[in-house]
mmCIF file of C-alpha atoms in Angstrom:
data_model
loop_
_atom_site.group_PDB
_atom_site.id
_atom_site.type_symbol
_atom_site.label_atom_id
_atom_site.label_comp_id
_atom_site.label_asym_id
_atom_site.label_seq_id
_atom_site.Cartn_x
_atom_site.Cartn_y
_atom_site.Cartn_z
ATOM 1 C CA UNK M 79 -13.345 -10.496 -25.950
ATOM 2 C CA UNK M 80 -10.014 -10.997 -27.670
ATOM 3 C CA UNK M 81 -6.933 -10.545 -25.544
ATOM 4 C CA UNK M 82 -4.010 -8.259 -26.212
ATOM 5 C CA UNK M 83 -2.676 -8.930 -29.665
ATOM 6 C CA UNK M 84 0.859 -8.401 -30.790
ATOM 7 C CA UNK M 85 2.398 -8.820 -34.194
ATOM 8 C CA UNK M 86 4.559 -10.044 -35.529
ATOM 9 C CA UNK M 87 5.284 -12.816 -33.035
ATOM 10 C CA UNK M 88 8.806 -13.194 -34.373
ATOM 11 C CA UNK M 89 10.822 -10.572 -36.188
ATOM 12 C CA UNK M 90 14.298 -10.921 -37.654
ATOM 13 C CA UNK M 91 16.211 -7.841 -38.659
ATOM 14 C CA UNK M 92 19.756 -7.149 -39.748
ATOM 15 C CA UNK M 93 21.826 -4.539 -37.964
ATOM 16 C CA UNK M 94 20.879 -1.071 -39.122
ATOM 17 C CA UNK M 95 17.339 -1.938 -40.185
ATOM 18 C CA UNK M 96 14.160 -0.697 -38.557
ATOM 19 C CA UNK M 97 11.842 -2.804 -36.435
ATOM 20 C CA UNK M 98 8.150 -2.017 -35.967
ATOM 21 C CA UNK M 99 6.239 -3.868 -33.294
ATOM 22 C CA UNK M 100 2.471 -3.592 -33.084
ATOM 23 C CA UNK M 101 0.124 -3.967 -30.161
ATOM 24 C CA UNK M 102 -3.659 -3.963 -30.145
ATOM 25 C CA UNK M 103 -4.964 -3.617 -26.592
ATOM 26 C CA UNK M 104 -7.991 -5.410 -25.265
ATOM 27 C CA UNK M 105 -11.295 -3.881 -26.249
ATOM 28 C CA UNK M 106 -12.142 -1.008 -23.950
ATOM 29 C CA UNK M 107 -8.570 -0.559 -22.729
ATOM 30 C CA UNK M 108 -7.054 2.836 -23.376
ATOM 31 C CA UNK M 109 -3.793 2.363 -21.460
ATOM 32 C CA UNK M 110 -0.870 0.571 -23.088
ATOM 33 C CA UNK M 111 2.490 -0.391 -21.622
ATOM 34 C CA UNK M 112 5.571 -1.741 -23.355
ATOM 35 C CA UNK M 113 8.118 -3.930 -21.584
ATOM 36 C CA UNK M 114 11.329 -5.559 -22.735
ATOM 37 C CA UNK M 115 12.604 -8.912 -21.521
ATOM 38 C CA UNK M 116 16.167 -9.970 -22.073
ATOM 39 C CA UNK M 117 16.995 -13.696 -21.863
ATOM 40 C CA UNK M 118 16.829 -15.088 -18.330
ATOM 41 C CA UNK M 119 15.675 -11.748 -16.924
ATOM 42 C CA UNK M 120 12.505 -10.101 -15.731
ATOM 43 C CA UNK M 121 10.544 -7.540 -17.666
ATOM 44 C CA UNK M 122 11.776 -3.957 -17.779
ATOM 45 C CA UNK M 123 9.308 -1.122 -18.234
ATOM 46 C CA UNK M 124 9.834 0.970 -21.326
ATOM 47 C CA UNK M 125 6.889 3.267 -21.937
ATOM 48 C CA UNK M 126 3.301 3.925 -20.892
ATOM 49 C CA UNK M 127 0.862 5.477 -23.341
ATOM 50 C CA UNK M 128 -2.720 6.551 -23.471
ATOM 51 C CA UNK M 129 -4.517 7.333 -26.687
ATOM 52 C CA UNK M 130 -2.393 9.939 -28.503
ATOM 53 C CA UNK M 131 -0.313 10.653 -25.392
ATOM 54 C CA UNK M 132 2.928 9.391 -23.929
ATOM 55 C CA UNK M 133 2.446 9.347 -20.172
ATOM 56 C CA UNK M 134 5.764 7.909 -18.996
ATOM 57 C CA UNK M 135 8.738 7.085 -21.204
ATOM 58 C CA UNK M 136 11.290 6.850 -18.411
ATOM 59 C CA UNK M 137 12.324 3.346 -19.490
ATOM 60 C CA UNK M 138 12.885 4.126 -23.140
ATOM 61 C CA UNK M 139 16.449 4.395 -24.437
ATOM 62 C CA UNK M 140 17.126 7.998 -25.408
ATOM 63 C CA UNK M 141 17.983 7.210 -28.999
ATOM 64 C CA UNK M 142 16.521 5.015 -31.731
ATOM 65 C CA UNK M 143 13.401 4.013 -29.791
ATOM 66 C CA UNK M 144 9.996 5.632 -30.120
ATOM 67 C CA UNK M 145 6.429 4.690 -29.350
ATOM 68 C CA UNK M 146 3.020 5.926 -30.304
ATOM 69 C CA UNK M 147 -0.609 5.065 -29.653
ATOM 70 C CA UNK M 148 -2.697 6.880 -32.235
ATOM 71 C CA UNK M 149 -6.377 7.652 -31.947
ATOM 72 C CA UNK M 150 -7.092 4.897 -34.430
ATOM 73 C CA UNK M 151 -5.101 1.727 -34.785
ATOM 74 C CA UNK M 152 -2.594 -0.194 -32.721
ATOM 75 C CA UNK M 153 0.225 1.067 -30.575
ATOM 76 C CA UNK M 154 3.575 0.945 -32.344
ATOM 77 C CA UNK M 155 7.010 0.494 -30.823
ATOM 78 C CA UNK M 156 9.611 1.540 -33.351
ATOM 79 C CA UNK M 157 13.305 0.762 -33.146
ATOM 80 C CA UNK M 158 15.502 2.451 -35.697
ATOM 81 C CA UNK M 159 18.938 1.217 -36.754
ATOM 82 C CA UNK M 160 18.694 -1.930 -34.685
ATOM 83 C CA UNK M 161 21.776 -3.383 -33.012
ATOM 84 C CA UNK M 162 22.382 -6.886 -31.683
ATOM 85 C CA UNK M 163 21.719 -5.688 -28.137
ATOM 86 C CA UNK M 164 18.124 -4.925 -29.118
ATOM 87 C CA UNK M 165 17.448 -8.664 -29.453
ATOM 88 C CA UNK M 166 14.842 -9.420 -26.826
ATOM 89 C CA UNK M 167 11.204 -10.227 -26.271
ATOM 90 C CA UNK M 168 9.002 -7.142 -26.288
ATOM 91 C CA UNK M 169 5.724 -7.393 -24.438
ATOM 92 C CA UNK M 170 2.773 -5.108 -24.594
ATOM 93 C CA UNK M 171 0.179 -4.900 -21.845
ATOM 94 C CA UNK M 172 -3.061 -2.997 -21.540
ATOM 95 C CA UNK M 173 -5.402 -1.932 -18.786
ATOM 96 C CA UNK M 174 -8.748 -0.158 -18.675
ATOM 97 C CA UNK M 175 -7.624 2.365 -16.072
ATOM 98 C CA UNK M 176 -4.381 3.911 -14.935
ATOM 99 C CA UNK M 177 -4.873 2.411 -11.534
ATOM 100 C CA UNK M 178 -1.768 0.304 -11.245
ATOM 101 C CA UNK M 179 -3.972 -2.752 -11.136
ATOM 102 C CA UNK M 180 -3.804 -5.901 -13.196
ATOM 103 C CA UNK M 181 -2.324 -5.545 -16.634
ATOM 104 C CA UNK M 182 -3.203 -7.897 -19.453
ATOM 105 C CA UNK M 183 -0.218 -9.033 -21.454
ATOM 106 C CA UNK M 184 0.119 -9.965 -25.066
ATOM 107 C CA UNK M 185 2.137 -12.973 -26.261
ATOM 108 C CA UNK M 186 5.132 -10.814 -27.082
ATOM 109 C CA UNK M 187 7.263 -10.148 -30.139
ATOM 110 C CA UNK M 188 10.628 -11.848 -30.213
ATOM 111 C CA UNK M 189 13.094 -9.642 -32.030
ATOM 112 C CA UNK M 190 16.310 -11.156 -33.305
ATOM 113 C CA UNK M 191 18.958 -8.881 -34.743
ATOM 114 C CA UNK M 192 21.492 -10.602 -36.947
ATOM 115 C CA UNK N 115 19.631 -5.071 -5.374
ATOM 116 C CA UNK N 116 16.762 -4.121 -7.626
ATOM 117 C CA UNK N 117 13.132 -3.375 -6.954
ATOM 118 C CA UNK N 118 11.161 -6.591 -6.854
ATOM 119 C CA UNK N 119 13.807 -9.240 -6.386
ATOM 120 C CA UNK N 120 12.680 -12.823 -5.997
ATOM 121 C CA UNK N 121 14.308 -15.710 -4.287
ATOM 122 C CA UNK N 122 15.067 -18.429 -4.842
ATOM 123 C CA UNK N 123 16.112 -17.977 -8.454
ATOM 124 C CA UNK N 124 15.172 -21.578 -9.141
ATOM 125 C CA UNK N 125 13.072 -24.073 -7.236
ATOM 126 C CA UNK N 126 12.644 -27.756 -8.021
ATOM 127 C CA UNK N 127 10.011 -29.802 -6.201
ATOM 128 C CA UNK N 128 7.892 -32.931 -6.532
ATOM 129 C CA UNK N 129 4.241 -32.886 -7.441
ATOM 130 C CA UNK N 130 2.095 -32.493 -4.353
ATOM 131 C CA UNK N 131 4.646 -30.449 -2.436
ATOM 132 C CA UNK N 132 4.235 -26.781 -1.612
ATOM 133 C CA UNK N 133 6.298 -24.109 -3.329
ATOM 134 C CA UNK N 134 7.212 -20.836 -1.648
ATOM 135 C CA UNK N 135 8.724 -17.903 -3.479
ATOM 136 C CA UNK N 136 9.778 -14.627 -1.930
ATOM 137 C CA UNK N 137 10.007 -11.120 -3.273
ATOM 138 C CA UNK N 138 11.618 -7.998 -1.860
ATOM 139 C CA UNK N 139 11.236 -4.445 -3.023
ATOM 140 C CA UNK N 140 12.683 -1.062 -2.136
ATOM 141 C CA UNK N 141 10.249 1.804 -2.633
ATOM 142 C CA UNK N 142 6.713 2.480 -1.433
ATOM 143 C CA UNK N 143 4.040 0.662 -3.347
ATOM 144 C CA UNK N 144 0.355 0.846 -4.084
ATOM 145 C CA UNK N 145 0.086 -2.876 -4.648
ATOM 146 C CA UNK N 146 2.150 -5.955 -5.414
ATOM 147 C CA UNK N 147 1.211 -8.489 -8.044
ATOM 148 C CA UNK N 148 2.371 -11.959 -9.006
ATOM 149 C CA UNK N 149 2.510 -13.153 -12.588
ATOM 150 C CA UNK N 150 3.318 -16.475 -14.187
ATOM 151 C CA UNK N 151 5.135 -16.942 -17.461
ATOM 152 C CA UNK N 152 5.321 -20.228 -19.253
ATOM 153 C CA UNK N 153 8.394 -20.714 -21.408
ATOM 154 C CA UNK N 154 8.299 -18.456 -24.455
ATOM 155 C CA UNK N 155 4.866 -17.082 -23.654
ATOM 156 C CA UNK N 156 3.311 -13.914 -22.282
ATOM 157 C CA UNK N 157 2.563 -13.226 -18.645
ATOM 158 C CA UNK N 158 -0.570 -14.299 -16.865
ATOM 159 C CA UNK N 159 -1.787 -12.368 -13.845
ATOM 160 C CA UNK N 160 -2.175 -14.534 -10.748
ATOM 161 C CA UNK N 161 -3.025 -12.350 -7.807
ATOM 162 C CA UNK N 162 -2.831 -8.758 -6.551
ATOM 163 C CA UNK N 163 -2.391 -7.662 -2.953
ATOM 164 C CA UNK N 164 -2.805 -4.040 -1.939
ATOM 165 C CA UNK N 165 -0.463 -2.216 0.397
ATOM 166 C CA UNK N 166 -3.063 -2.208 3.177
ATOM 167 C CA UNK N 167 -3.599 -5.973 2.978
ATOM 168 C CA UNK N 168 -1.480 -8.579 4.699
ATOM 169 C CA UNK N 169 -2.680 -11.835 3.169
ATOM 170 C CA UNK N 170 -4.745 -12.948 0.236
ATOM 171 C CA UNK N 171 -5.884 -16.303 -1.100
ATOM 172 C CA UNK N 172 -6.922 -17.456 -4.534
ATOM 173 C CA UNK N 173 -7.444 -21.179 -5.054
ATOM 174 C CA UNK N 174 -4.118 -22.886 -4.325
ATOM 175 C CA UNK N 175 -2.327 -19.555 -4.091
ATOM 176 C CA UNK N 176 -1.588 -17.662 -0.917
ATOM 177 C CA UNK N 177 0.162 -14.312 -0.946
ATOM 178 C CA UNK N 178 1.453 -12.388 2.041
ATOM 179 C CA UNK N 179 2.724 -8.834 2.166
ATOM 180 C CA UNK N 180 4.863 -7.255 4.864
ATOM 181 C CA UNK N 181 5.245 -3.573 4.068
ATOM 182 C CA UNK N 182 7.508 -2.992 7.074
ATOM 183 C CA UNK N 183 10.012 -5.455 5.620
ATOM 184 C CA UNK N 184 9.124 -4.579 2.028
ATOM 185 C CA UNK N 185 8.651 -8.215 1.189
ATOM 186 C CA UNK N 186 6.041 -10.608 -0.123
ATOM 187 C CA UNK N 187 5.734 -14.343 -0.486
ATOM 188 C CA UNK N 188 3.785 -16.533 -2.868
ATOM 189 C CA UNK N 189 2.805 -20.002 -1.707
ATOM 190 C CA UNK N 190 1.498 -22.567 -4.155
ATOM 191 C CA UNK N 191 0.015 -25.515 -2.324
ATOM 192 C CA UNK N 192 -0.273 -29.071 -3.638
ATOM 193 C CA UNK N 193 1.789 -28.241 -6.692
ATOM 194 C CA UNK N 194 1.187 -29.843 -10.067
ATOM 195 C CA UNK N 195 3.445 -30.426 -13.046
ATOM 196 C CA UNK N 196 1.388 -27.785 -14.878
ATOM 197 C CA UNK N 197 2.608 -25.204 -12.347
ATOM 198 C CA UNK N 198 6.056 -25.418 -13.927
ATOM 199 C CA UNK N 199 6.797 -21.871 -15.064
ATOM 200 C CA UNK N 200 8.620 -18.675 -14.135
ATOM 201 C CA UNK N 201 6.982 -16.577 -11.459
ATOM 202 C CA UNK N 202 7.472 -12.834 -11.201
ATOM 203 C CA UNK N 203 6.470 -10.313 -8.608
ATOM 204 C CA UNK N 204 5.706 -6.812 -9.806
ATOM 205 C CA UNK N 205 5.137 -3.658 -7.833
ATOM 206 C CA UNK N 206 2.931 -0.745 -8.768
ATOM 207 C CA UNK N 207 4.070 2.672 -7.555
ATOM 208 C CA UNK N 208 2.581 4.412 -4.560
ATOM 209 C CA UNK N 209 1.903 7.816 -6.091
ATOM 210 C CA UNK N 210 -1.714 7.827 -7.214
ATOM 211 C CA UNK N 211 -2.084 9.988 -10.286
ATOM 212 C CA UNK N 212 1.655 10.272 -10.710
ATOM 213 C CA UNK N 213 3.444 9.158 -13.824
ATOM 214 C CA UNK N 214 4.779 6.101 -12.036
ATOM 215 C CA UNK N 215 1.330 5.020 -11.011
ATOM 216 C CA UNK N 216 0.555 2.759 -13.946
ATOM 217 C CA UNK N 217 3.828 1.052 -14.682
ATOM 218 C CA UNK N 218 4.893 -2.196 -13.071
ATOM 219 C CA UNK N 219 8.389 -2.911 -11.823
ATOM 220 C CA UNK N 220 9.252 -6.592 -12.158
ATOM 221 C CA UNK N 221 11.710 -8.747 -10.316
ATOM 222 C CA UNK N 222 14.066 -11.245 -11.917
ATOM 223 C CA UNK N 223 11.724 -14.154 -11.363
ATOM 224 C CA UNK N 224 11.790 -17.608 -9.827
ATOM 225 C CA UNK N 225 11.913 -20.603 -12.145
ATOM 226 C CA UNK N 226 9.707 -23.302 -10.648
ATOM 227 C CA UNK N 227 9.985 -26.882 -11.849
ATOM 228 C CA UNK N 228 7.465 -29.397 -10.567
ATOM 229 C CA UNK N 229 8.391 -33.005 -11.252
ATOM 230 C CA UNK N 230 5.556 -35.485 -11.795
#
């Protein structure tokens, strides 16, 4: 059973470009969570999605950020018009149930904005 | 202070010694979890303790939870160089079925260095 997969692992964008981060949850997991980690800090919750639904987006910046988890395909975290402050590691996690139990994390996507 | 704060921020010990990390949190929780992160990698789940439990063991790991003090500790016994990593506590909300139920709130982490 493959773990949570994220791609790309590293992404470099210039200011003003768009960044698309992909996450494929573990097989059988229908709950996906996105977290952001700034250097030397812990992870900050961004958004929690189930298939085709956003359950909790309380951690998402109000502008430029969006997330989706379509019926088919990976979950996508989209950042429009990136700025240098968006440079961070973005982690996706999945779980089989919305139970607040163990979450399985992907290796992360490291976004660098030049 | 923020939900899920760990102390110390950094801990340096010799192989064979025990390492203790502490975590404090502010709101009610359903459970508290500890994760490990090796440099530049994703997080690995270590152990979960529920709000109605006081102590839990898993191999060389021992976790305690004191809900009256809103604090937890992680003890790693007989540490090894391979234990060198950042350790994070994370709390899961206490409102079953609520929107906060699934998300985890992480602390800032403790950087553990175990010298061979």
